[in-house]
Short mmCIF file of C-alpha atoms in Angstrom, two decimals:
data_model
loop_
_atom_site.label_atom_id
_atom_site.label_comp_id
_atom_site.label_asym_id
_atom_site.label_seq_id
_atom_site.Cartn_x
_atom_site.Cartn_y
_atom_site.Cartn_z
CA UNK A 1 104.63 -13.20 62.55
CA UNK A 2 106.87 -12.68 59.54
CA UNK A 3 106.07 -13.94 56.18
CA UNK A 4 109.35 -15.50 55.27
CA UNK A 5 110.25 -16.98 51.70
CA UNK A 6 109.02 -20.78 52.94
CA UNK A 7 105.88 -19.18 53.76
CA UNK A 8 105.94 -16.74 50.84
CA UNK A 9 106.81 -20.16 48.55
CA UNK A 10 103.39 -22.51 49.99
CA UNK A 11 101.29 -19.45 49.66
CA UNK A 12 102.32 -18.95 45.60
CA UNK A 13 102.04 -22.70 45.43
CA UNK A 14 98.45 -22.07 46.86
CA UNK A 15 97.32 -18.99 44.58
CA UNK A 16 98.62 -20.88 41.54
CA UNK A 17 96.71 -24.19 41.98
CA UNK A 18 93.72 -22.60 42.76
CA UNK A 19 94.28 -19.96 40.01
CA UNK A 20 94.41 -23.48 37.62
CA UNK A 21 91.62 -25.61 39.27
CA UNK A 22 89.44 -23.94 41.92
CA UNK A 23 89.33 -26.34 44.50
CA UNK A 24 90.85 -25.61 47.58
CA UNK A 25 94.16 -26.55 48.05
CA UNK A 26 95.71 -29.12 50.40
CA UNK A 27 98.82 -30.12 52.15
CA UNK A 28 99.84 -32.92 50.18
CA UNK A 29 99.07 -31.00 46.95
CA UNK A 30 101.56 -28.19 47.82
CA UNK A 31 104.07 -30.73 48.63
CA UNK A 32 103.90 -31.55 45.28
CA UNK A 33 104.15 -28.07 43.89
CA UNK A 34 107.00 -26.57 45.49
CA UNK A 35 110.76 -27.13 45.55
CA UNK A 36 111.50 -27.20 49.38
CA UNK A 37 110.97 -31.10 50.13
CA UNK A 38 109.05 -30.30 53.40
CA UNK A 39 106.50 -32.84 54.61
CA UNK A 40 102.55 -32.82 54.97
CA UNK A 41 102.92 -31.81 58.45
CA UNK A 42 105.39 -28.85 58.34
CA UNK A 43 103.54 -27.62 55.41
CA UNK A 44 100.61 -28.04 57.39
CA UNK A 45 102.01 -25.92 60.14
CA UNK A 46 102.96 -23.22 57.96
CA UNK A 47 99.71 -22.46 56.25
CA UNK A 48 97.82 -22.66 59.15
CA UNK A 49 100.62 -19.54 60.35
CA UNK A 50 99.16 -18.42 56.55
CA UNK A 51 95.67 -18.80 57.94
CA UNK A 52 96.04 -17.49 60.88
CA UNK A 53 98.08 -14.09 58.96
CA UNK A 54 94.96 -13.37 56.73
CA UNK A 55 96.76 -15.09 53.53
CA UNK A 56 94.33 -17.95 53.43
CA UNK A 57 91.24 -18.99 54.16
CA UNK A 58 89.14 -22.54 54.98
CA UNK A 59 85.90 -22.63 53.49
CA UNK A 60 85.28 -26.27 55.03
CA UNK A 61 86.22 -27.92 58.04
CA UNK A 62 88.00 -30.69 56.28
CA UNK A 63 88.85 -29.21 53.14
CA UNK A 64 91.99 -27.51 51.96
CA UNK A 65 92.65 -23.70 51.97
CA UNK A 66 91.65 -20.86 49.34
CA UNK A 67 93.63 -17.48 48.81
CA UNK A 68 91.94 -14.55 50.82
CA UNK A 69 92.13 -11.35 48.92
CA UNK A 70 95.15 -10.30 50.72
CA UNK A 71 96.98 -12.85 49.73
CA UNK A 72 95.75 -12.00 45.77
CA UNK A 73 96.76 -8.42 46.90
CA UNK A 74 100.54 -9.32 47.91
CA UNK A 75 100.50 -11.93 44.63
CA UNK A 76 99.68 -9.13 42.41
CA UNK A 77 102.53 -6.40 44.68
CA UNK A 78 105.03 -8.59 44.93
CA UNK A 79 105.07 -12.31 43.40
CA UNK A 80 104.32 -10.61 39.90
CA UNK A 81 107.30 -8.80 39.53
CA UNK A 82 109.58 -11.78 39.88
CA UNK A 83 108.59 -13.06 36.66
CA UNK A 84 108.66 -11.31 32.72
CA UNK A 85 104.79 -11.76 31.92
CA UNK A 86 104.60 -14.23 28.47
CA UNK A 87 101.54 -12.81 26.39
CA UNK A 88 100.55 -13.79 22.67
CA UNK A 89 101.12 -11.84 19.89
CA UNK A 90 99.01 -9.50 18.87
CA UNK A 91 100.85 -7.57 16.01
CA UNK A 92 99.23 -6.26 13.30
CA UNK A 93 95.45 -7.79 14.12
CA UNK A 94 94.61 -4.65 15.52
CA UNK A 95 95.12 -2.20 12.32
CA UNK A 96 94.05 -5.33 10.06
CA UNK A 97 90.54 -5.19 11.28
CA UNK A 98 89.79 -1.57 11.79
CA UNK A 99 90.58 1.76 10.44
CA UNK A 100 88.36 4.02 12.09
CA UNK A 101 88.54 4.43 16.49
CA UNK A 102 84.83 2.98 16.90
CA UNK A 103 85.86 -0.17 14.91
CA UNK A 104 89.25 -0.31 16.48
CA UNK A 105 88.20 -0.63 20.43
CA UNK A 106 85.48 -2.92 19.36
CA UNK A 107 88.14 -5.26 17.63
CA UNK A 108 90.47 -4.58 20.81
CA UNK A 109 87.56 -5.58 23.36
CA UNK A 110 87.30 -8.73 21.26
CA UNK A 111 90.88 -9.77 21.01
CA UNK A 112 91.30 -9.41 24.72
CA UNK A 113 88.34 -11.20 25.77
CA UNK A 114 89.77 -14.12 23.14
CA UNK A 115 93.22 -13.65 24.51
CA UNK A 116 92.48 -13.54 28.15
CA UNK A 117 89.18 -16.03 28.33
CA UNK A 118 87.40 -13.24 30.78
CA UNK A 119 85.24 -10.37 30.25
CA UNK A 120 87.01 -7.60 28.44
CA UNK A 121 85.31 -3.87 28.70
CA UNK A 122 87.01 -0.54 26.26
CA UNK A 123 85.49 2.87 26.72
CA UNK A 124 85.72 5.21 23.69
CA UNK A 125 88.25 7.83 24.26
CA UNK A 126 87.01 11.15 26.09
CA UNK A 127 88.36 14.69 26.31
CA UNK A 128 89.75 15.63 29.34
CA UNK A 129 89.37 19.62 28.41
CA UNK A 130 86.10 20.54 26.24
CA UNK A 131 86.34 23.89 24.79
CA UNK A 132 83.28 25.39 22.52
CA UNK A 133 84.69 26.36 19.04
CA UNK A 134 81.67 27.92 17.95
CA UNK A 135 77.88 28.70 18.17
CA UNK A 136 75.75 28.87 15.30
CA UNK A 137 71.71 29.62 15.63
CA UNK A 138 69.72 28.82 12.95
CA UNK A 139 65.94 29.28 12.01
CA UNK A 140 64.14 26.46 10.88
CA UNK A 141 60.70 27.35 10.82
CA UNK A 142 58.68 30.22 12.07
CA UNK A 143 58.97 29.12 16.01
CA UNK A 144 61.69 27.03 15.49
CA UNK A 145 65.50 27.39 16.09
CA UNK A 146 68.44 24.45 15.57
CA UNK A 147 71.51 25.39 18.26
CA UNK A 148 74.56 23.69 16.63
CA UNK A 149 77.61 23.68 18.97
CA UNK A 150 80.67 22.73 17.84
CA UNK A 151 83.71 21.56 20.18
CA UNK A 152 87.50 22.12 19.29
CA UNK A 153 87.82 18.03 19.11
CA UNK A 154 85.72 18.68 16.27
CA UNK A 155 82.34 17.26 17.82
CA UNK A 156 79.24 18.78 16.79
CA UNK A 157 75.86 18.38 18.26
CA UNK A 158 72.50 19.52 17.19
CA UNK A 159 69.43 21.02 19.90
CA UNK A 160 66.34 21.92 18.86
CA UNK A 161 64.48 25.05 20.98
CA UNK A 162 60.89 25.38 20.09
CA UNK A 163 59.59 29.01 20.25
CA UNK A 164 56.62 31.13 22.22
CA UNK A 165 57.10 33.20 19.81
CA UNK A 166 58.19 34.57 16.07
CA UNK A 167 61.76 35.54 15.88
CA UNK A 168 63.40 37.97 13.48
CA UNK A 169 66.50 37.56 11.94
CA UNK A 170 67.91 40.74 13.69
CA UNK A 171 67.40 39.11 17.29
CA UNK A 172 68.73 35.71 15.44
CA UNK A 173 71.98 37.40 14.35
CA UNK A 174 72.02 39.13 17.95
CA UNK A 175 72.18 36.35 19.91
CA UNK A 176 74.72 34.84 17.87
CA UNK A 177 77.16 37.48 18.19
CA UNK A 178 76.41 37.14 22.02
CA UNK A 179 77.02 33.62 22.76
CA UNK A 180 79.96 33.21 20.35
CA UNK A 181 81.80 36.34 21.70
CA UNK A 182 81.36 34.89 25.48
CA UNK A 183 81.80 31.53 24.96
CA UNK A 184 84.41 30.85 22.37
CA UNK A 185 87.52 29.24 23.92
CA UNK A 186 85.81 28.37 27.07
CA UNK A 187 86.42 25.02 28.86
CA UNK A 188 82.87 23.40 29.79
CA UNK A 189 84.23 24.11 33.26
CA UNK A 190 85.03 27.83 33.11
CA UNK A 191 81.27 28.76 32.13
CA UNK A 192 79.89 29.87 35.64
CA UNK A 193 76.94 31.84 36.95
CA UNK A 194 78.61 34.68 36.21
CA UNK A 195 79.18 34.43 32.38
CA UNK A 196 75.52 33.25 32.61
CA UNK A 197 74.31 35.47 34.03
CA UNK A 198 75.88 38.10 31.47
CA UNK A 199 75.05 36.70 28.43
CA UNK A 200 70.97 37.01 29.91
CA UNK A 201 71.12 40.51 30.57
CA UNK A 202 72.94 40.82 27.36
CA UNK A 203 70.01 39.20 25.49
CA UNK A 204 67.52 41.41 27.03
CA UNK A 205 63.92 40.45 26.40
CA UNK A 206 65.49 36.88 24.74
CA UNK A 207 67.09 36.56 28.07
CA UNK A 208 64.70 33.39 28.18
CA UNK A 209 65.60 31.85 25.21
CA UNK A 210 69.60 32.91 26.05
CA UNK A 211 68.70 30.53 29.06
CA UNK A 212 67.41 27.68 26.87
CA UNK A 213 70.53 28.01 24.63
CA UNK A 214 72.80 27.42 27.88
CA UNK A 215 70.84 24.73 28.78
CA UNK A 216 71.48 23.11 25.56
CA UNK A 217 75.26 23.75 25.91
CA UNK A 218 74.54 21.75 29.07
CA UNK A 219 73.49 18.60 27.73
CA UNK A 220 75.63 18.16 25.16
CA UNK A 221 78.44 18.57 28.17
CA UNK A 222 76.56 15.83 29.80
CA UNK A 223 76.48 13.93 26.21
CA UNK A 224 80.43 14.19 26.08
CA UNK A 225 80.91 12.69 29.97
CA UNK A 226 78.92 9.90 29.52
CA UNK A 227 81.69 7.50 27.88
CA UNK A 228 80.51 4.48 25.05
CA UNK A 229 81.75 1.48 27.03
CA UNK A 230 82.42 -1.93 24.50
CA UNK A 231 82.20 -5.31 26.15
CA UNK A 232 83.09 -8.41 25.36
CA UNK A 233 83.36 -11.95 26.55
CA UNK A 234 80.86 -11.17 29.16
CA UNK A 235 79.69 -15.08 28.97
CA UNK A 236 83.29 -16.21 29.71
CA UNK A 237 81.76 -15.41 33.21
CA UNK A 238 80.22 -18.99 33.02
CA UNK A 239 82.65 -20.70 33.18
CA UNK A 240 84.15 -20.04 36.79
CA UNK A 241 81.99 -22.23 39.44
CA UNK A 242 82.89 -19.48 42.03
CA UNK A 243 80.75 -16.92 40.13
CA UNK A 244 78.12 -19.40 38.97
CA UNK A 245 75.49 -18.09 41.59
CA UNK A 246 72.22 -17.11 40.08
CA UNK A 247 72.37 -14.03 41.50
CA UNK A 248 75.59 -12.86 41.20
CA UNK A 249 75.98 -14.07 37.31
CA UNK A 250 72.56 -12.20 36.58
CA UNK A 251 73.92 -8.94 38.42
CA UNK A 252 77.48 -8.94 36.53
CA UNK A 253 75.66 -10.02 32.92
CA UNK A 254 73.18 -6.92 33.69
CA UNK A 255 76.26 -5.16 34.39
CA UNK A 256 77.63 -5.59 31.40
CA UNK A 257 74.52 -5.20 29.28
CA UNK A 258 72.96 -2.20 30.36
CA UNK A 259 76.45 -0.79 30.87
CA UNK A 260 75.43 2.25 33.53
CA UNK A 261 76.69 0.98 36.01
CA UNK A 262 79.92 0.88 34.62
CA UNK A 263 79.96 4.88 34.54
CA UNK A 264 81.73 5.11 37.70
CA UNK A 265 85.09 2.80 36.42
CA UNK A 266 84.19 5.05 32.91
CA UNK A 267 84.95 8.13 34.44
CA UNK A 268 87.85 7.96 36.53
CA UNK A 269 89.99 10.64 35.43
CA UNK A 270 93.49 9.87 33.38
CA UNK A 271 96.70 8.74 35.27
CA UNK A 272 99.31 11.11 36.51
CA UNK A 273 101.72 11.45 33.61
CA UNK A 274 104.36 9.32 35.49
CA UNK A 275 101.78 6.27 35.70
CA UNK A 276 102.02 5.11 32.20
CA UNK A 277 99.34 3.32 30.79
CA UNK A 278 97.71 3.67 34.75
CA UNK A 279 97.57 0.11 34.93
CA UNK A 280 96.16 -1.46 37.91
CA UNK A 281 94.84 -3.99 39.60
CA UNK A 282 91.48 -4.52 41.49
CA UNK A 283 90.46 -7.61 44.06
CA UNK A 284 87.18 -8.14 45.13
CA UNK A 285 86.14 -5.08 47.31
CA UNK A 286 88.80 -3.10 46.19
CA UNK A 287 86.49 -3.24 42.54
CA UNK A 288 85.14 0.31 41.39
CA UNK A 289 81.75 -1.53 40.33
CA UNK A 290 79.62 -2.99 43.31
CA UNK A 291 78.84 -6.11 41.04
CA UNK A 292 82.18 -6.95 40.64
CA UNK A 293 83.08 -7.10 44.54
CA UNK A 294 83.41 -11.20 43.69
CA UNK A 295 85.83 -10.38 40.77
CA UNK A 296 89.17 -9.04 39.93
CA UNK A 297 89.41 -6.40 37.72
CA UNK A 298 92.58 -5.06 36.17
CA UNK A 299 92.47 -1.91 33.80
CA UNK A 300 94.57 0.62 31.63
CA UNK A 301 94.28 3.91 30.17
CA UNK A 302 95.22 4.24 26.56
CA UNK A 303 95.99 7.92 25.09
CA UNK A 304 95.09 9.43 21.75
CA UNK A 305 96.89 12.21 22.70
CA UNK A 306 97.21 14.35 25.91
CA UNK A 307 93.73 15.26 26.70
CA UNK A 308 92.05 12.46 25.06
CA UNK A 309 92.10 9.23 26.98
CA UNK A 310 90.13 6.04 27.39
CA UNK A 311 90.09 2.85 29.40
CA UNK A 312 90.51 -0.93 28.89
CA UNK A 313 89.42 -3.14 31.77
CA UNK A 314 89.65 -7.06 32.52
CA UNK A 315 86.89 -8.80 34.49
CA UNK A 316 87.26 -12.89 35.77
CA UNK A 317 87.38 -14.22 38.94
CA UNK A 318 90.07 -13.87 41.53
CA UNK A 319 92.15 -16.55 40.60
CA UNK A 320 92.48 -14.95 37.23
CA UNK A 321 96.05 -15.47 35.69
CA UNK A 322 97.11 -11.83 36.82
CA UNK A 323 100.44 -12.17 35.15
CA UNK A 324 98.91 -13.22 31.44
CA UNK A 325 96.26 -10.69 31.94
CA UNK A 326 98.69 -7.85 32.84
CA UNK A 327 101.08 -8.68 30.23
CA UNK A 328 98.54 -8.84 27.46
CA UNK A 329 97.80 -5.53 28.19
CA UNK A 330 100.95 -3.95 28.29
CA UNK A 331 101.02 -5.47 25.10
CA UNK A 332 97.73 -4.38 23.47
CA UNK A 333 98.68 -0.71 25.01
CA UNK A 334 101.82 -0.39 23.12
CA UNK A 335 99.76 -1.88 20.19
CA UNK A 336 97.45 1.32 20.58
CA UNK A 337 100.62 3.61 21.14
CA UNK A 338 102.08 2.47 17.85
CA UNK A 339 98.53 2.80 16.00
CA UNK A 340 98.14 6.57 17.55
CA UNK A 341 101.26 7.93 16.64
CA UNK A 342 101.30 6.65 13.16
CA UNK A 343 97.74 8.26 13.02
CA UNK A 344 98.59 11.59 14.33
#
């Protein structure tokens, strides 16, 4: 059965009423909201060719039809690209309000939750490649060391290693020269068993504490992949009946709370250079985050610069206004572009 432009027409008459009220949609109301003049009956034919194709669904037996996610799916492909998206203005709020990145995504996860009336989430920007800069051991007390590493993006991180025993400054200056001369320049993701393995047998009888240095190095590669994710707006979930279940609301507000469970969406890696901005669009199981399998997402990647990247994402239900939504992100991206290059 082909999906011809009378059919195509009833379904986007469909998806856009029930985008606007969420009630299913009848007959008599797409005669109403479309331009072809055909009666209750023929329309009635034609979405039940809809139904019968996967577009639509009938959640009652005598009530009017819903959009399936296949049909939000070919709305999104398709029906999306026939019209120039018609966002707000957002020019100049977005350096008004913050100087600093932190401040700046926070003000950005604001504005879009504002903008868009849905739940709005902005991780802070990560670095695809993490290379050490330097080591530097230092004694603190008798038993005591502080490991400060230092990363070429300029992040430093302090580790504390408590000591069996006293430590000279001989063995101190030792194991400096060690570490730093096998480490420096490394990506996190070039430092194997091997170079491990070395840097113990170079360390001798402090092989130990060699170990407990790398195992500082470790966490703080941990501490760099775990992305701070801003949310806002996540109340905005309240107002859609179709995700007003107890259960489901408490899920997607703990969601957005504790925030962990976002870590898998966090961590996607960047978009292929030809995919600018990456943006793209999620329907119910399609979503990266089990509690959003109800929801639509949509998301972008912003870019500091190549290697550092970050993502914006757009929660609400799956009637959301997909072309609003994906227009005020294109906008708020070239927003960030502008802000980026004039601070590099």
């Amino acid at each position: 059965m082909e999906l011809n432009e009378r059919k195509q027409k009833i379904l986007e008459a469909i998806i856009r009423n029930y985008m606007e009220t969420g009630e299913p949609v009848g007959s008599r109301t797409v005669s109403k909201y479309t331009d072809l003049n055909l009666s209750s009956a023929t329309i009635r034919n034609e979405m039940s060719d809809l139904e019968e194709m996967g577009y639509i669904l009938q959640p009652h037996t005598s009530a009017g039809r819903i959009p399936s996610d296949k049909a939000y799916r070919l709305y999104v492909d398709t029906m999306l690209e026939r019209k120039d998206a018609q966002v707000e203005e957002m020019q100049g709020l977005l350096v008004e309000k913050a100087d600093k990145i932190d401040l700046l995504l926070q003000q950005v996860a604001k504005l879009l939750a504002q903008n868009t009336n849905y739940t709005s989430m902005v991780t802070k920007p990560k670095y695809e490649h993490k290379k050490i800069k330097f080591i530097q051991l230092n004694q603190l007390a008798d038993r005591q060391i502080l490991v400060l590493i230092v990363l070429d993006n300029n992040h430093v991180s302090n580790k504390f290693i408590d000591l069996l025993d006293d430590l000279d400054e001989g063995a101190l200056a030792q194991l400096n020269f060690i570490l730093n001369t096998a480490l420096n320049g490394l990506d996190f993701t070039e430092i194997n068993m091997a170079i491990m393995q070395q840097i113990k047998e170079k360390a001798g009888e402090y092989g130990e504490l060699a170990s407990s240095i790398l195992d500082c190095i470790a966490e703080v590669m941990a501490e760099e992949d775990n992305s701070e994710i801003y949310t806002s707006g996540a109340t905005n979930i309240l107002k859609y009946p179709e995700l007003s279940d107890k259960e489901k609301m408490t899920q997607l507000l703990s969601t957005f709370e504790e925030k962990q469970m976002l870590a898998a969406w966090a961590n996607d890696k960047a978009p292929e250079e030809n995919q600018e901005h990456g943006i793209q669009v999620y329907i119910g199981e399609e979503s990266p985050v089990e509690s959003m399998k109800d929801c639509s997402v949509v998301t972008a990647t912003y870019q500091i610069k190549e290697g550092v990247y970050g993502k914006i994402g757009i929660v609400g239900p799956k009637r959301m206004d997909y072309e609003k939504v994906v227009g005020t992100l294109e906008n708020c991206m070239q927003q960030l572009d502008d802000i980026f290059k004039k601070k590099t």
